[in-house]
Amino acid sequence: MEMSKRISILGSTGSIGRQSLEVIAACGMTVGALTANSNVARMEEQVRQFRPELAVMMDEKAAADLKVRLADTKTRVASGMEGLVEAAELPSADTVITAVVGMIGLRPTMAAIREGKRIALANKETLVCAGQLVQEEARDWGAEILPVDSEHSALFQSLQGCKDRREVKRLILTCSGGPFFGRSREELKHMTREDALQHPNWNMGAKITVDSATLMNKGLEFIEAMHLYHMPPEKISIVIHRESIIHSLVEYCDNAVIAQLGTPDMRLPIQYALTWPRRVEGPATPLDLCSCGPLTFAQPDLDTFRCLALALKAARTGGTAGAILNGANEAAVSLFLDGTIGFLDIADRVERAMDQVKVVQDPTMTQILEADQAAREAVLSA
Ligand code: NDP
Ligand code: MG
């Protein structure tokens, strides 16, 4: 099947961005715009290989450097948030992969939605903060939002053919448990940045890898699933599945459980978000059932991994609770990554922000941004 799609990638130099480009190359799609923060060397390489119309560096100095390096090419260079928004809106692209990390992705995602683009959404933080507004805008502008996150892609795949969402009894998110599965709080106290950056099954950016160690990632994904599939928190559950072979499951009212299986390879969910409703041959590693080992399941430990408990609380609270949780977590994870606070302090700081910042129901965009800011300040002033 021929795939004449043109894709823009926000965050092309990151883990998801690079794997997206592998899929694009393998499937014969073309690139409209690429964006990054400061990694000029990798951006130059990507531009020379994929020849986009526009390349954007968030960082002004990096953009000036890139402009010099690309002087012999036809690619235009832009910078800053203006540039990111321009990349998101680029008329020639039909699909935008949102693979920047953090709440910074919210404005460009909204911009792409208002152009009616298909959004292949990796940037889960935007949905956690502003899921309701993002979904409303998408409905109003006829923009499809398709999940890149492997669990949500698995749910989406397991929901194909479901004619009435009321037939869904429960969404079951699988969780690898991260590098610290089975550890006690006493042991976690001494975990360092290096320990936290060793994930058993996935090779990802630093922020999401820490989130996978605290299990905050699963909490963010719980809220992401509520918004993507319009499900109340009571209808979503989480099961530890160390092998990351079953990527998530849907339980229906007749007790049938439909799952999607595969090797832990993000290129498959990325590709499905680009080709849906079709499937095409692609670069993802095939699954060999006889060698993937036994598949195991367990309950998550909410007492040890308090970030997950806090996220579930935010999920039940609704309103700006998601923005507060996420803003506090982004701030706390950067403090952990730069060595300012310990591993268990991440949950302490997030909890403190959730206690201090007042939740507003049915928030406007301004109220969401205020909640995010107040939560970050609460973390930094602790
Ligand atoms: P990375 O850290 O690997 O990449 C982040 C990308 O965003 C890079 O291109 C980076 O540019 C750019 N970026 C970082 N900060 C800014 C900023 N302030 N302004 C503009 N651009 C910025 O992250 P991942 O690819 O791992 O994750 C991206 C998103 O996808 C996250 O939301 C994550 O939760 C989600 N996700 C990731 C998965 C994975 O397997 N990696 C799985 C599921 C979801 P530069 O290189 O110049 O710093
Ligand atoms: Mg995931």
GROMACS .gro file of C-alpha atoms in nm, residues 17 22 33 48-49 70 88 110 135-136 140 142 148-149 155 173 196 204 208 239 291 326 328 340:
model
   24
   17GLY     CA    1   1.180   1.142   1.750
   22GLU     CA    2   1.326   0.523   1.127
   33ALA     CA    3   0.935   2.009   0.982
   48ARG     CA    4   2.066   1.627   0.559
   49GLN     CA    5   1.899   1.287   0.551
   70LEU     CA    6   2.267   2.440   0.684
   88ALA     CA    7   0.325   2.240   1.428
  110MET     CA    8  -0.296   2.303   2.037
  135GLN     CA    9  -0.998   1.681   2.347
  136GLU     CA   10  -1.259   1.957   2.308
  140ASP     CA   11  -1.415   2.120   1.732
  142GLY     CA   12  -1.181   1.768   1.347
  148VAL     CA   13   0.205   0.679   2.045
  149ASP     CA   14   0.249   0.563   2.405
  155LEU     CA   15  -0.572  -0.011   2.414
  173LEU     CA   16  -0.275  -0.083   3.171
  196ALA     CA   17   1.718   0.531   3.812
  204MET     CA   18   1.399   0.631   2.662
  208ILE     CA   19   1.042   0.943   3.136
  239VAL     CA   20  -0.119  -0.461   3.652
  291SER     CA   21   1.143  -1.753   2.326
  326ASN     CA   22   0.252   1.704   3.642
  328ALA     CA   23   0.529   1.936   4.048
  340THR     CA   24   1.966   1.839   4.441
   0.00000   0.00000   0.00000
